[in-house]
GROMACS .gro file of C-alpha atoms in nm:
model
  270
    1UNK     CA    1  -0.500  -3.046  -0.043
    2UNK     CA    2  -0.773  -2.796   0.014
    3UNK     CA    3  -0.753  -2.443  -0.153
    4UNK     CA    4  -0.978  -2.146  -0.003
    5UNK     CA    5  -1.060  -1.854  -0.198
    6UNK     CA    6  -1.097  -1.564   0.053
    7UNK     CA    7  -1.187  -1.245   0.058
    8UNK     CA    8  -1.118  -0.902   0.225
    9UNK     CA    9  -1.369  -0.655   0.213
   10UNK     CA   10  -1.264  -0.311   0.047
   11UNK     CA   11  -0.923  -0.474   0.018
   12UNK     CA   12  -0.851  -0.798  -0.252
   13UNK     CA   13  -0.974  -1.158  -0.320
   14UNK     CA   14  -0.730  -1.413  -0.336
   15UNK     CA   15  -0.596  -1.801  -0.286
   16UNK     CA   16  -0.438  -1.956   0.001
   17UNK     CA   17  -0.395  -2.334   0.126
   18UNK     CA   18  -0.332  -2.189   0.445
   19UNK     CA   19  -0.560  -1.961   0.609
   20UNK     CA   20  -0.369  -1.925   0.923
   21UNK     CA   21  -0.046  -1.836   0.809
   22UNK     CA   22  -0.147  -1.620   0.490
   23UNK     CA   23  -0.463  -1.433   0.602
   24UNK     CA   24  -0.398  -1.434   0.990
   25UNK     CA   25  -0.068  -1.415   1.058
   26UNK     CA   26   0.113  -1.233   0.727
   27UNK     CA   27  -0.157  -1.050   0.657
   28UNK     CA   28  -0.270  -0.942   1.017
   29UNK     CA   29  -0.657  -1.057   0.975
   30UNK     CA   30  -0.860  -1.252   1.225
   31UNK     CA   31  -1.192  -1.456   1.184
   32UNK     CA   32  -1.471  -1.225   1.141
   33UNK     CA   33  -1.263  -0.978   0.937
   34UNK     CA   34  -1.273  -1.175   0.572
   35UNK     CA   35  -1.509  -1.425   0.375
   36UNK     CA   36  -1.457  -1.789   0.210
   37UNK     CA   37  -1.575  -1.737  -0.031
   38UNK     CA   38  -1.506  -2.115  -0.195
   39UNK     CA   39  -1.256  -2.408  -0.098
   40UNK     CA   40  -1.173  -2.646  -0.373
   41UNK     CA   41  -0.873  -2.914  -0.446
   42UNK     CA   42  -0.874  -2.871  -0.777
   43UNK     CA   43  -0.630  -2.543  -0.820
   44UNK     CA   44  -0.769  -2.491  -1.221
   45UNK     CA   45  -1.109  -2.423  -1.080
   46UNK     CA   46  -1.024  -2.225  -0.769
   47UNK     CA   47  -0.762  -2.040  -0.993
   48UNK     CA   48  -1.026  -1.963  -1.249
   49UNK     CA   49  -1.278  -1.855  -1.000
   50UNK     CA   50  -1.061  -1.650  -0.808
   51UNK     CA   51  -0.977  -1.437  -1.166
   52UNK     CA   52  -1.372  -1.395  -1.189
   53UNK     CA   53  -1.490  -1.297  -0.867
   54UNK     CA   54  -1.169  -1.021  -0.874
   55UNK     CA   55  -1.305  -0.855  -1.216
   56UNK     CA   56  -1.684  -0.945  -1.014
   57UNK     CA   57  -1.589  -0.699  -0.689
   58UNK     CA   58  -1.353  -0.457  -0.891
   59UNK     CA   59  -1.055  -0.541  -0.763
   60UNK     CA   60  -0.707  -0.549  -0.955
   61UNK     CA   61  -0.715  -0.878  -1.118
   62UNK     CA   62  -0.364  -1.112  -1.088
   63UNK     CA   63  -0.145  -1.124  -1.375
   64UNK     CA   64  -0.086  -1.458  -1.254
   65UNK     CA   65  -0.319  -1.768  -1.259
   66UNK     CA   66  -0.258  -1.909  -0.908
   67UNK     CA   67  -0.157  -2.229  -1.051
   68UNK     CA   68   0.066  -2.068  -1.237
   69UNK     CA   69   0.291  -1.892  -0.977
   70UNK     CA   70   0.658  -2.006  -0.981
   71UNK     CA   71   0.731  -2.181  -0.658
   72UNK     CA   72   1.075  -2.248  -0.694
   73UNK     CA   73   1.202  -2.444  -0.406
   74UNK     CA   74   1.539  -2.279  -0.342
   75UNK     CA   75   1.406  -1.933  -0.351
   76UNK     CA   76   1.444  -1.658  -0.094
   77UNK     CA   77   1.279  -1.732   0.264
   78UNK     CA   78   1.129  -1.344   0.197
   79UNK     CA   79   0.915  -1.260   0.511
   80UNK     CA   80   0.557  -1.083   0.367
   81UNK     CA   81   0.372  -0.894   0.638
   82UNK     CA   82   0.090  -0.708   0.515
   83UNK     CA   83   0.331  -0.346   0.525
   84UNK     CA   84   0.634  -0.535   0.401
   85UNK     CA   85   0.872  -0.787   0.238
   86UNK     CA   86   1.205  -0.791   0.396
   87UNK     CA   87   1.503  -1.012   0.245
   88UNK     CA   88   1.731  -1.237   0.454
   89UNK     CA   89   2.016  -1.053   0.357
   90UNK     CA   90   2.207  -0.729   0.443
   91UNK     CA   91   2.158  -0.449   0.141
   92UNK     CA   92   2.547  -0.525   0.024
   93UNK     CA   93   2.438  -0.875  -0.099
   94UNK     CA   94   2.117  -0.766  -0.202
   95UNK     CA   95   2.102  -0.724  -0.527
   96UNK     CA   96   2.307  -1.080  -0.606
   97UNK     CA   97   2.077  -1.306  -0.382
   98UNK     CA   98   1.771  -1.091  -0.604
   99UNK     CA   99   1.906  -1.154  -0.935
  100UNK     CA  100   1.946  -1.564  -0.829
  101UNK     CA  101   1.592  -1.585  -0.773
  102UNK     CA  102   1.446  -1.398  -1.085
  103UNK     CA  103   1.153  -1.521  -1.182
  104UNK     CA  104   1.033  -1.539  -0.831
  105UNK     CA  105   0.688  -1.401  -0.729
  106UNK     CA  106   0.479  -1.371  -0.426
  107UNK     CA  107   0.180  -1.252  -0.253
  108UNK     CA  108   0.120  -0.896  -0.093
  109UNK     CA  109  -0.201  -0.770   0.053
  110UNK     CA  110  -0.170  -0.503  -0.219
  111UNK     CA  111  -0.095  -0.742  -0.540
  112UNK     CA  112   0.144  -0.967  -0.666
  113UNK     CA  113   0.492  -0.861  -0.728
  114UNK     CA  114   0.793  -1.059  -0.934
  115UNK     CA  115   1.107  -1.031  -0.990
  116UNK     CA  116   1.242  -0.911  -1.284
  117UNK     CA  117   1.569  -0.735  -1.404
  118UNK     CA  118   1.364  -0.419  -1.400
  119UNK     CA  119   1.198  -0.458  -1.053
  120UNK     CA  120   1.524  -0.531  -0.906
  121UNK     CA  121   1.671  -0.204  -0.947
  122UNK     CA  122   1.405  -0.081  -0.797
  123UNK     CA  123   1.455  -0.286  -0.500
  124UNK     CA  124   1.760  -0.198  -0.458
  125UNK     CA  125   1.712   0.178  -0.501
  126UNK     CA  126   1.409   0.190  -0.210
  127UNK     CA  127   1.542  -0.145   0.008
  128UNK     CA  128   1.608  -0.021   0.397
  129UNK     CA  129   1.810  -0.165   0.671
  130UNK     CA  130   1.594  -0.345   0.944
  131UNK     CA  131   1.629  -0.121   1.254
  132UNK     CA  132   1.631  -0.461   1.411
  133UNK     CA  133   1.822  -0.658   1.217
  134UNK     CA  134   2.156  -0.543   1.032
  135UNK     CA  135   2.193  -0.865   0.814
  136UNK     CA  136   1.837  -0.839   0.707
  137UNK     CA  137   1.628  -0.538   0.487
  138UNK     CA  138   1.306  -0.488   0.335
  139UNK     CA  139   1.100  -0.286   0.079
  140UNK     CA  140   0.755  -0.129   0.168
  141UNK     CA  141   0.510  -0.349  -0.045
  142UNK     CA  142   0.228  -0.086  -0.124
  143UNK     CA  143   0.518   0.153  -0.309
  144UNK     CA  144   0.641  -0.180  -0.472
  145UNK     CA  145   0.341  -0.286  -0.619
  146UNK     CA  146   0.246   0.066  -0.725
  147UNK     CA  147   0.556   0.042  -0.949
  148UNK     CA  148   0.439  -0.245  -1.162
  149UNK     CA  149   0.208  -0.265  -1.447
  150UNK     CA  150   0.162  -0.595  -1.600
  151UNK     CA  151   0.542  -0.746  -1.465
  152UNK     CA  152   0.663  -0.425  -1.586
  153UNK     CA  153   0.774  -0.189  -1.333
  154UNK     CA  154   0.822   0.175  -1.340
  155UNK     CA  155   0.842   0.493  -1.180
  156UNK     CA  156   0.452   0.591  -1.177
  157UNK     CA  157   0.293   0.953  -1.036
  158UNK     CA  158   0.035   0.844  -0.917
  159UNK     CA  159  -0.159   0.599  -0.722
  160UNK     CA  160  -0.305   0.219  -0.849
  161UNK     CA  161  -0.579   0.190  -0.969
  162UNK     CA  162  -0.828  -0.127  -1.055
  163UNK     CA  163  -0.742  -0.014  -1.398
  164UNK     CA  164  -0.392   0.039  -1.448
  165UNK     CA  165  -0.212   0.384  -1.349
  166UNK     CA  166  -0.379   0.713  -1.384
  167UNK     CA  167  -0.179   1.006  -1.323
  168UNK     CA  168  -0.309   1.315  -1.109
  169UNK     CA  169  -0.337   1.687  -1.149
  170UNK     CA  170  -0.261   1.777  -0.838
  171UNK     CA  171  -0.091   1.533  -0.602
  172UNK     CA  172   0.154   1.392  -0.826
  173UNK     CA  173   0.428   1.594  -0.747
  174UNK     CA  174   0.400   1.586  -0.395
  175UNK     CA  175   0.415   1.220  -0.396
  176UNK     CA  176   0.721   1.146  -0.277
  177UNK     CA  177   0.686   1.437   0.018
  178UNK     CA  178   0.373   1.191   0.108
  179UNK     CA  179   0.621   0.896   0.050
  180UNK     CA  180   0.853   1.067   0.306
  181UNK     CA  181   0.562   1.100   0.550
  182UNK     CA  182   0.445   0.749   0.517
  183UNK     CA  183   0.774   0.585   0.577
  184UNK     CA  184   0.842   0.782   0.884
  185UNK     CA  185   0.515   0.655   1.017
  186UNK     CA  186   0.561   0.332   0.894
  187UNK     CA  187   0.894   0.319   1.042
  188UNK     CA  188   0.718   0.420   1.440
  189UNK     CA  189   0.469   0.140   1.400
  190UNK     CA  190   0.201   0.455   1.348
  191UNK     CA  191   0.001   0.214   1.055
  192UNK     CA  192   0.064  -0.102   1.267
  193UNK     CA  193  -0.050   0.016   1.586
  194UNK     CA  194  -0.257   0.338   1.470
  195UNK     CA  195  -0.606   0.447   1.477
  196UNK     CA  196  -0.803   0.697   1.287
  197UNK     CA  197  -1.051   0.802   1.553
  198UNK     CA  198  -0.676   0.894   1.754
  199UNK     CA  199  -0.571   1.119   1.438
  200UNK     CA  200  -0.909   1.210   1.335
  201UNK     CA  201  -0.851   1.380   1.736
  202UNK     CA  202  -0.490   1.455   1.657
  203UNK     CA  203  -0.587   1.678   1.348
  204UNK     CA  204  -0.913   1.877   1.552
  205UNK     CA  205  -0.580   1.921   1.779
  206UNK     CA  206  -0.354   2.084   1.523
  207UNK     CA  207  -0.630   2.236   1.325
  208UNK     CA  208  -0.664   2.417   1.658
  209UNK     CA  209  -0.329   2.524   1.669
  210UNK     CA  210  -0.340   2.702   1.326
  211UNK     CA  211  -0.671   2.934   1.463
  212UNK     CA  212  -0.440   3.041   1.744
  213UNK     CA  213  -0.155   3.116   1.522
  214UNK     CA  214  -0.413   3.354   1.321
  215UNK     CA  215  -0.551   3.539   1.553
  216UNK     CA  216  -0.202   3.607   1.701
  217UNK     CA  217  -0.092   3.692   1.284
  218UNK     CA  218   0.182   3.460   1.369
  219UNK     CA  219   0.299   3.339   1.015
  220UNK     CA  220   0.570   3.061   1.103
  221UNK     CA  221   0.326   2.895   1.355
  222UNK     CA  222   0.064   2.902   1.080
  223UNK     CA  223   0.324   2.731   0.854
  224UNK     CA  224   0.377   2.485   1.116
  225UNK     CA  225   0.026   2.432   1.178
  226UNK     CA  226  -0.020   2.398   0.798
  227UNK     CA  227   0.243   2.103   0.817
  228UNK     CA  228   0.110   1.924   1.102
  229UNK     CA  229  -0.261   1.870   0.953
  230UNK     CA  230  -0.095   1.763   0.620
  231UNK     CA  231   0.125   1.509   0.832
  232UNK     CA  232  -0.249   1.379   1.015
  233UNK     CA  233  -0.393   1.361   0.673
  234UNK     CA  234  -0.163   1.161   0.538
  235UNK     CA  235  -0.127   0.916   0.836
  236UNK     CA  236  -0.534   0.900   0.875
  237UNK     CA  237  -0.576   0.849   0.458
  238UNK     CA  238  -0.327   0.559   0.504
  239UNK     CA  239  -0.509   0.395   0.832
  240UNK     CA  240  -0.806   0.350   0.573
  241UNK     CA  241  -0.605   0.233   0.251
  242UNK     CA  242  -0.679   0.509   0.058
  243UNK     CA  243  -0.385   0.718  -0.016
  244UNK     CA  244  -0.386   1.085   0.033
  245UNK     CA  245  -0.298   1.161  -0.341
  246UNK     CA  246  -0.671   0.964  -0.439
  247UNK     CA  247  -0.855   1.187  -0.133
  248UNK     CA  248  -0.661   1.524  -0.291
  249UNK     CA  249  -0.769   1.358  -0.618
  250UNK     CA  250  -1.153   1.385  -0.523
  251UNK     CA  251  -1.158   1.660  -0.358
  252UNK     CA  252  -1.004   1.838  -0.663
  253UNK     CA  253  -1.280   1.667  -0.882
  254UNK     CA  254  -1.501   1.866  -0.724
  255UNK     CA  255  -1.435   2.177  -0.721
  256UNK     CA  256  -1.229   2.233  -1.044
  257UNK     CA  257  -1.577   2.298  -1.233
  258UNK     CA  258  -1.745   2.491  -0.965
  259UNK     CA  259  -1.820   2.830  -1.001
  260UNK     CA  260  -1.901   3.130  -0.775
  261UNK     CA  261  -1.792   3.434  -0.622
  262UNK     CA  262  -1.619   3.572  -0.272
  263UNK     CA  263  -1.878   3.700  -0.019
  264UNK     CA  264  -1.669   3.867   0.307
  265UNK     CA  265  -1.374   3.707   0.226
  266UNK     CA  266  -1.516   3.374   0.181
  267UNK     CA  267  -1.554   3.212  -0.161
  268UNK     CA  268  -1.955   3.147  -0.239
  269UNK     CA  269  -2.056   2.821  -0.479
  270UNK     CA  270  -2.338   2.897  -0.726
   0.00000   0.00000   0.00000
């Protein structure tokens, strides 16, 4: 058995034996798009490697040796896409057909998450109904995987990082407004199907709409305006896997130090 050692660009490095079904298909990548970057059959060495080439690139590194991963064999037949892990199960038997299979781990495009007494009350708190599916639900894997910290999850304020959590000084309590945003994207297929050169249009569009609302002094259609470009932001930050909390984040960076003084109304950097 052949193991490849892949690798995403700006995204992760990590172990499959099956290209085709991990990379392409759950994870939504075609040929072109990643990098072997080493096949092996012995697992100890492509496990090894594929801990050193994530601390090489920066990446966050697996808790997990791959060889190490529990594969029991009646687990959960989970369904990972690259946006989500949905369960096989309505939400009512949820959390029994979870606590059966602790212990359990798999791959998402954004780390590796387990099951533990802890992250199953979190699953069960954020789990949704399939809008196509009744007897089936699923959790959004980004927001899970933010919630763990070495196979301990928690309720974090702010986004992953290759080092652990760091919390933010300004975005952190708008987090879940963004959360609110992303899901109803998610749930219209926006990230699936999405493009950023469409919102990048899309917020010239609304940006637009607030000059209008100025020079007319009309203050609710400003408001609205105001709304709209946050909604494009956060949709076009998430098309590029950076979440709008780490763009407020360095944008805030910059300017908290920077000193000047207003000039006709407009504020003047020294």
């Amino acid at each position: 058995m052949t193991y490849y050692l892949y690798h995403i660009p700006g995204k992760k490095i990590g172990v499959t034996r099956n290209l085709e079904e991990r990379v392409h298909k759950q994870q939504g990548y075609k040929e072109g798009e990643y990098v072997i970057l080493a096949e092996s059959k012995d697992i100890s060495e492509i496990s090894t490697l594929e801990i050193q080439m994530q601390k090489a690139f920066g990446y966050k590194v697996d808790r997990q040796l791959y060889k190490n991963l529990k594969c029991n064999k009646k687990e959960m037949k989970i369904n990972v896409t690259e946006q989500t892990t949905t369960f096989p199960m309505p939400l009512n038997k949820l959390k029994g057909r979870l606590m059966d299979n602790i212990g359990m781990t798999w791959e998402t495009i954004d780390g590796d998450v387990t099951l533990t007494s802890e992250s199953i009350k979190w699953v069960i708190a954020n789990a949704k109904t399939s809008m196509y599916n009744d007897e089936r639900c699923y959790v959004y894997n980004k927001a899970f995987v933010r919630c763990f910290d070495n196979n301990s999850p928690y309720p974090r304020t702010g986004a992953l990082a290759p080092t652990g959590i760091r919390s933010m000084d300004v975005g952190a309590s708008y987090s879940p407004r963004f959360d609110k945003i992303r899901d109803w994207a998610e749930e219209r297929g926006l990230y699936a199907k999405g493009d950023t050169k469409t919102q990048a249009l899309k917020l010239m569009e609304e940006a637009g709409e607030i000059c209008r609302a100025v020079l007319k002094n009309d203050h609710d259609q400003i408001i609205d305006g105001i709304g709209d470009c946050v909604v494009v932001l956060t949709n076009l930050a998430e098309l590029i896997n950076v979440p709008i909390e780490d763009c407020i984040d360095v944008a805030y960076d910059e300017i908290k130090n920077r000193k000047g003084k207003m000039v006709n109304g407009t504020f003047k950097k020294d």
